[in-house]
mmCIF file of N, CA and C in Angstrom:
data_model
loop_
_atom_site.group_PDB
_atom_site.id
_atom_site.type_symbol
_atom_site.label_atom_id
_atom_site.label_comp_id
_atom_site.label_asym_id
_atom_site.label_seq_id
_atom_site.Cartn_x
_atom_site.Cartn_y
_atom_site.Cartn_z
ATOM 1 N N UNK A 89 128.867 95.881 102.049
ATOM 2 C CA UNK A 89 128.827 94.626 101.298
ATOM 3 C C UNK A 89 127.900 93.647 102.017
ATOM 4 N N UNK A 90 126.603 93.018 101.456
ATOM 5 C CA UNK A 90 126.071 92.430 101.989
ATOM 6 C C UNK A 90 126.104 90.731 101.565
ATOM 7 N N UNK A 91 127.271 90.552 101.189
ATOM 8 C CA UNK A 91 127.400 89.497 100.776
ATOM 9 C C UNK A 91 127.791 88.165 101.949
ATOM 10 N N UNK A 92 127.272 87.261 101.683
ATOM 11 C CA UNK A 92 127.480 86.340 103.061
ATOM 12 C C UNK A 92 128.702 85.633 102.701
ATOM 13 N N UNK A 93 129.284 85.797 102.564
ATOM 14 C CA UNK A 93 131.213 85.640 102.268
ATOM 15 C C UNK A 93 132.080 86.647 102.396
ATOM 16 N N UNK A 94 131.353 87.734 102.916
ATOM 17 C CA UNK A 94 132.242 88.901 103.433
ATOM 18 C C UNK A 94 132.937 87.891 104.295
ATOM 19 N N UNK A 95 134.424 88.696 104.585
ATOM 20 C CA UNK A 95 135.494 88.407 105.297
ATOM 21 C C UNK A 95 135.901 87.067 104.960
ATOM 22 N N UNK A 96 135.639 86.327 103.750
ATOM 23 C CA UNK A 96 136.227 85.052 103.214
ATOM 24 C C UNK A 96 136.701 85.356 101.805
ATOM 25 N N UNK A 97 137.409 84.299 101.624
ATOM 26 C CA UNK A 97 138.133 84.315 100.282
ATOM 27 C C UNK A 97 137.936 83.071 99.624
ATOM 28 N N UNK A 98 136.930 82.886 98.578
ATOM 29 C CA UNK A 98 136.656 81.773 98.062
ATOM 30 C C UNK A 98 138.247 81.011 97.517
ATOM 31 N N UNK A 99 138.344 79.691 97.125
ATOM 32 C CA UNK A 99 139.146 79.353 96.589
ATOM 33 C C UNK A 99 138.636 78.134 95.567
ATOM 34 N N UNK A 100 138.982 77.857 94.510
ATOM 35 C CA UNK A 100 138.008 77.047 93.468
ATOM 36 C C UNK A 100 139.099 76.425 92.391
ATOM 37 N N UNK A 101 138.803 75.523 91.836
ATOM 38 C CA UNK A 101 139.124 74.715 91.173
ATOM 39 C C UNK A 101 138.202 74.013 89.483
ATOM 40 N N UNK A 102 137.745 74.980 89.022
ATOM 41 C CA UNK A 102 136.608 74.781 88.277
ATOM 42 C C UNK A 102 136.591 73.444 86.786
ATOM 43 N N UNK A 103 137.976 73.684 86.563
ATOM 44 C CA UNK A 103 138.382 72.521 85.166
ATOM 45 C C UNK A 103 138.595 70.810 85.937
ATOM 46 N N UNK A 104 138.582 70.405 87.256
ATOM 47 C CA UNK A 104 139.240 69.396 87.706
ATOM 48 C C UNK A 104 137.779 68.169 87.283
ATOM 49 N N UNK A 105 138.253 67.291 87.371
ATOM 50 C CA UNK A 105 137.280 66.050 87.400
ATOM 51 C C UNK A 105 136.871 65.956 88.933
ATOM 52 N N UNK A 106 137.048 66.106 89.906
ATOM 53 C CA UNK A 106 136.686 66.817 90.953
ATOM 54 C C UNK A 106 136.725 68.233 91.275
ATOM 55 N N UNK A 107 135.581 68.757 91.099
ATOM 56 C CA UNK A 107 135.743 70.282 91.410
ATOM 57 C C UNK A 107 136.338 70.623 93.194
ATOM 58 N N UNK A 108 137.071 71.681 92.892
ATOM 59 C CA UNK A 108 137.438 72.108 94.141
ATOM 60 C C UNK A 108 137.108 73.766 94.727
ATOM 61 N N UNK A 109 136.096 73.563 95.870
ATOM 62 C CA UNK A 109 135.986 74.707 96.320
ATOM 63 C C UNK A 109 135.809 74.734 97.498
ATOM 64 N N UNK A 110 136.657 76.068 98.199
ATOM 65 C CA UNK A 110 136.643 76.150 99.730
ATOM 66 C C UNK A 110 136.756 77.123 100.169
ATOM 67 N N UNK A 111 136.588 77.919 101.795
ATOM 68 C CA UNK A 111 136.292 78.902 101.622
ATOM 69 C C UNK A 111 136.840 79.203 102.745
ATOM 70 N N UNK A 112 137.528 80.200 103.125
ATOM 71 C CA UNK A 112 138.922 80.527 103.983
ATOM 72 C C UNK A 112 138.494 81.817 104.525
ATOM 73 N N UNK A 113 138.789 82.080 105.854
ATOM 74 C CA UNK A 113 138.435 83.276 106.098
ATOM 75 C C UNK A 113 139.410 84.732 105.994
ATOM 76 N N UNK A 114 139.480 85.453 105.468
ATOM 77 C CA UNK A 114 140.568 86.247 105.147
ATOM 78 C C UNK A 114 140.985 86.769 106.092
ATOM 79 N N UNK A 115 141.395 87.228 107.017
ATOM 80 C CA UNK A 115 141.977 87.418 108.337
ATOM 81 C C UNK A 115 141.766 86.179 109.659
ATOM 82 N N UNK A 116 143.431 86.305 109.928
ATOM 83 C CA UNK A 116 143.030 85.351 111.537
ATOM 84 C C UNK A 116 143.543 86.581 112.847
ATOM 85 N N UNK A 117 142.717 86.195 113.454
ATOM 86 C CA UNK A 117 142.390 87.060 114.875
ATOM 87 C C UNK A 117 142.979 86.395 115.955
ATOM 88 N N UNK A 118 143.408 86.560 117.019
ATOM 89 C CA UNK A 118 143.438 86.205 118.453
ATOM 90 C C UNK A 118 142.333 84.971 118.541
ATOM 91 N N UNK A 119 141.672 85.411 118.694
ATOM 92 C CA UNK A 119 139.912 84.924 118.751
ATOM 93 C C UNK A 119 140.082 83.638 118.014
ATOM 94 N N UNK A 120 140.029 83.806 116.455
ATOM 95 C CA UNK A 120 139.774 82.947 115.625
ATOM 96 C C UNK A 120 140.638 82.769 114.583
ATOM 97 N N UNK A 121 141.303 81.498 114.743
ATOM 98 C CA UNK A 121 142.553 81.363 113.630
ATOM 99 C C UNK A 121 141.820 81.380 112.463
ATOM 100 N N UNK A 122 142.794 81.306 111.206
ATOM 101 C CA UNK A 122 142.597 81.597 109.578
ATOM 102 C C UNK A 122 142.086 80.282 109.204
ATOM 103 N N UNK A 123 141.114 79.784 109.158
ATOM 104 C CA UNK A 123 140.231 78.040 108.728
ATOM 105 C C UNK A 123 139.970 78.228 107.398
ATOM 106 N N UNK A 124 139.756 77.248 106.984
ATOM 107 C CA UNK A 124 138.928 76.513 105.712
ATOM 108 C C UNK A 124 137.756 75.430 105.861
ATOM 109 N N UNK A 125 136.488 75.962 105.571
ATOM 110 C CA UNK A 125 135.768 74.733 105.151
ATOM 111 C C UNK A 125 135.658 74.271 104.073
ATOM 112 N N UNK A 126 135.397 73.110 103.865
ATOM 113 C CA UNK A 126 135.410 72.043 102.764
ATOM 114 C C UNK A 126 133.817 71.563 102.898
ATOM 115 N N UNK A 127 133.166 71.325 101.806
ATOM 116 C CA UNK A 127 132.113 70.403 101.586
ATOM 117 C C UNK A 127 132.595 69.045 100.625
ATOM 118 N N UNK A 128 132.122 67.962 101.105
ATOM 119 C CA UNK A 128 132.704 66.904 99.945
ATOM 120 C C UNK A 128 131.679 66.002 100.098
ATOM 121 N N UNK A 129 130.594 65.376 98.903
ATOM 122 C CA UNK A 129 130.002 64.350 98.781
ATOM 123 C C UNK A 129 130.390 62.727 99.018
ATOM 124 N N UNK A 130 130.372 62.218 100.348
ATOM 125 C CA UNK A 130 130.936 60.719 100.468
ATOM 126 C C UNK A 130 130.455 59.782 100.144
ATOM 127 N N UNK A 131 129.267 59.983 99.615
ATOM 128 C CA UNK A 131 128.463 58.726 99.037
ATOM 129 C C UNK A 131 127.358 58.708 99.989
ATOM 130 N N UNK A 132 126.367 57.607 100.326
ATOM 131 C CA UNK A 132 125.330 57.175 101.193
ATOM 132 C C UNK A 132 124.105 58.310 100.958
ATOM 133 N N UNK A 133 124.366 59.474 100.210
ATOM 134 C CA UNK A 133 123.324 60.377 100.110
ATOM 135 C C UNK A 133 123.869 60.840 101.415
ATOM 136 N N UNK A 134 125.285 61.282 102.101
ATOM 137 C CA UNK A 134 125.766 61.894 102.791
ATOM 138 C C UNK A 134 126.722 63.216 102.101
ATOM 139 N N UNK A 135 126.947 64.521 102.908
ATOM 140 C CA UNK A 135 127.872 65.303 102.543
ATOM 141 C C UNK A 135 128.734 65.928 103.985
ATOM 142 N N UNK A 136 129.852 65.649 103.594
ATOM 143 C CA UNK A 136 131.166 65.722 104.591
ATOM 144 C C UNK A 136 131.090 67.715 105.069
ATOM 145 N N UNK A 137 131.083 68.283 105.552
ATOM 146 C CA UNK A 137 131.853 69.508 105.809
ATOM 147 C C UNK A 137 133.352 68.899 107.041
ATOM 148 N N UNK A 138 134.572 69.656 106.546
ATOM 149 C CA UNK A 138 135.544 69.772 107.339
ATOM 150 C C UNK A 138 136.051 71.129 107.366
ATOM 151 N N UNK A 139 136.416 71.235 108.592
ATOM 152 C CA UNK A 139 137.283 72.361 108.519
ATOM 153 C C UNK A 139 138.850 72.477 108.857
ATOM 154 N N UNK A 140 139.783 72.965 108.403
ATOM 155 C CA UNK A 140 141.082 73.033 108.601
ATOM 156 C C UNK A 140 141.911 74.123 108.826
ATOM 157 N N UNK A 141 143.150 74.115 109.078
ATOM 158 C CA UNK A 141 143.650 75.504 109.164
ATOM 159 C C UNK A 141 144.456 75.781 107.409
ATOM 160 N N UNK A 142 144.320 77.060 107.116
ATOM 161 C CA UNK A 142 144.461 77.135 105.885
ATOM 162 C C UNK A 142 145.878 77.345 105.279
ATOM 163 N N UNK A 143 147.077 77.172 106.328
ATOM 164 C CA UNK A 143 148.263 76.557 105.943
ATOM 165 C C UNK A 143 148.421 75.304 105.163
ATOM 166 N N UNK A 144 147.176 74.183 105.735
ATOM 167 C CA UNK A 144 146.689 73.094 105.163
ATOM 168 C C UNK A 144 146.319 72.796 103.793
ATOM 169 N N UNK A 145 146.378 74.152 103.184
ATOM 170 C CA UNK A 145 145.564 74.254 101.421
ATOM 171 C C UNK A 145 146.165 73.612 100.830
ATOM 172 N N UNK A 146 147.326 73.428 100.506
ATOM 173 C CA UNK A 146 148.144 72.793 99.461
ATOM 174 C C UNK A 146 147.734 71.395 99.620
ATOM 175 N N UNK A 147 147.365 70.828 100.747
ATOM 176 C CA UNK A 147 147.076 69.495 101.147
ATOM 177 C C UNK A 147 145.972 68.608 100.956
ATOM 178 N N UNK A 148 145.144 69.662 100.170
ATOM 179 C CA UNK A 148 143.127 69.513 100.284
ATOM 180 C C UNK A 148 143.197 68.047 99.564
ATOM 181 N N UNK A 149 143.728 67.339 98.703
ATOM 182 C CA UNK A 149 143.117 65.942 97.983
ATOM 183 C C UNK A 149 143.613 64.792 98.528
ATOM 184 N N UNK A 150 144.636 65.235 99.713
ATOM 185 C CA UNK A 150 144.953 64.407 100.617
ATOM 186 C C UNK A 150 144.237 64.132 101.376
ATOM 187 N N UNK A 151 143.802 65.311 102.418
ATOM 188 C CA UNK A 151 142.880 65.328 103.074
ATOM 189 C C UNK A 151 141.201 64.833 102.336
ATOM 190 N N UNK A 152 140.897 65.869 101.666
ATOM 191 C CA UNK A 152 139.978 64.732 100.628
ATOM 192 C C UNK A 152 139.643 63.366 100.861
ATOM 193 N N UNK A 153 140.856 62.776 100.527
ATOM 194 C CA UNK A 153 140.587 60.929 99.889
ATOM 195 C C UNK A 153 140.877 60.108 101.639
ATOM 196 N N UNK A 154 141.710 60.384 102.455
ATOM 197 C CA UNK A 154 141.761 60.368 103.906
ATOM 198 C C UNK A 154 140.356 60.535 104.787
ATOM 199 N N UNK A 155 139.559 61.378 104.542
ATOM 200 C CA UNK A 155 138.325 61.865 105.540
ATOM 201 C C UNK A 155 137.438 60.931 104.598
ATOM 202 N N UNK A 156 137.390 61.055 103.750
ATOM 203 C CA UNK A 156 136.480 60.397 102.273
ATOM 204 C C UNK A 156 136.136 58.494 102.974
ATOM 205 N N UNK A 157 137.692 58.252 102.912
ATOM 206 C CA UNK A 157 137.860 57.008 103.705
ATOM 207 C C UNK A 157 137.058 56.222 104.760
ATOM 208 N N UNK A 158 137.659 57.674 105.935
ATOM 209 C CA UNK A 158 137.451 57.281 106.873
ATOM 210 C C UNK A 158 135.938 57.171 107.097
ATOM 211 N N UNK A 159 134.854 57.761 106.589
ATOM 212 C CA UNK A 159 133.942 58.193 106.847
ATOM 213 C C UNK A 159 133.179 56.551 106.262
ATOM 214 N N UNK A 160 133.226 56.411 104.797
ATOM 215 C CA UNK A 160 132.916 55.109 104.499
ATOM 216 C C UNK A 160 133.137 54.006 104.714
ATOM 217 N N UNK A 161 134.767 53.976 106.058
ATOM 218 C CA UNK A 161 134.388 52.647 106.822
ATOM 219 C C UNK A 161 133.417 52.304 107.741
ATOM 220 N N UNK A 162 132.718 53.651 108.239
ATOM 221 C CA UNK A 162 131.640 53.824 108.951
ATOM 222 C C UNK A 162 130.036 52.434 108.616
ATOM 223 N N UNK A 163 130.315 52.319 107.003
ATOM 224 C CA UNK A 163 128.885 51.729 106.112
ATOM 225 C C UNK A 163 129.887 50.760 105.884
ATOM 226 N N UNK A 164 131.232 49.923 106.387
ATOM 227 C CA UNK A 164 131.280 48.733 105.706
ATOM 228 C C UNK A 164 129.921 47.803 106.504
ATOM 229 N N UNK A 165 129.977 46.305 105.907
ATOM 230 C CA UNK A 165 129.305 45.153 106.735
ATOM 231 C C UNK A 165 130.127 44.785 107.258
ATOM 232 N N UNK A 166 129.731 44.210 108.832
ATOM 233 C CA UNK A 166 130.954 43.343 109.416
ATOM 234 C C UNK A 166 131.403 42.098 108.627
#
């Protein structure tokens, strides 16, 4: 399989007013626990990647609107 998502398991959300997609690695190792990255557009002509552990899934629009946040207090004015 020469696909560059071998050993991941997409996960997607395609009908939402925010689409949701992320991408989990299908086995966790010694080495390397089971993660998720996230891409999310924050505005500024910026884009967020996070990564999490993928017990965390159920949690993604939390996390979402939280990192989303935090990131755009970065561009308030004093």
């Amino acid at each position: 399989d020469d696909s560059p998502y071998r050993g991941e398991i997409i996960f997607y959300q395609p009908r939402s007013e925010t689409p949701f997609v992320v991408r989990c690695l299908a086995e966790e190792t010694p080495e390397i626990p089971a993660t998720c990255i996230r891409q999310v557009g924050v505005g500024h002509g910026l884009t967020m990647f996070y990564r999490f552990n993928w017990r965390m899934l159920g949690d993604w629009r939390s996390m979402d609107d939280r990192l989303v946040r935090l990131v755009n207090q970065f561009f308030r004015s004093p």
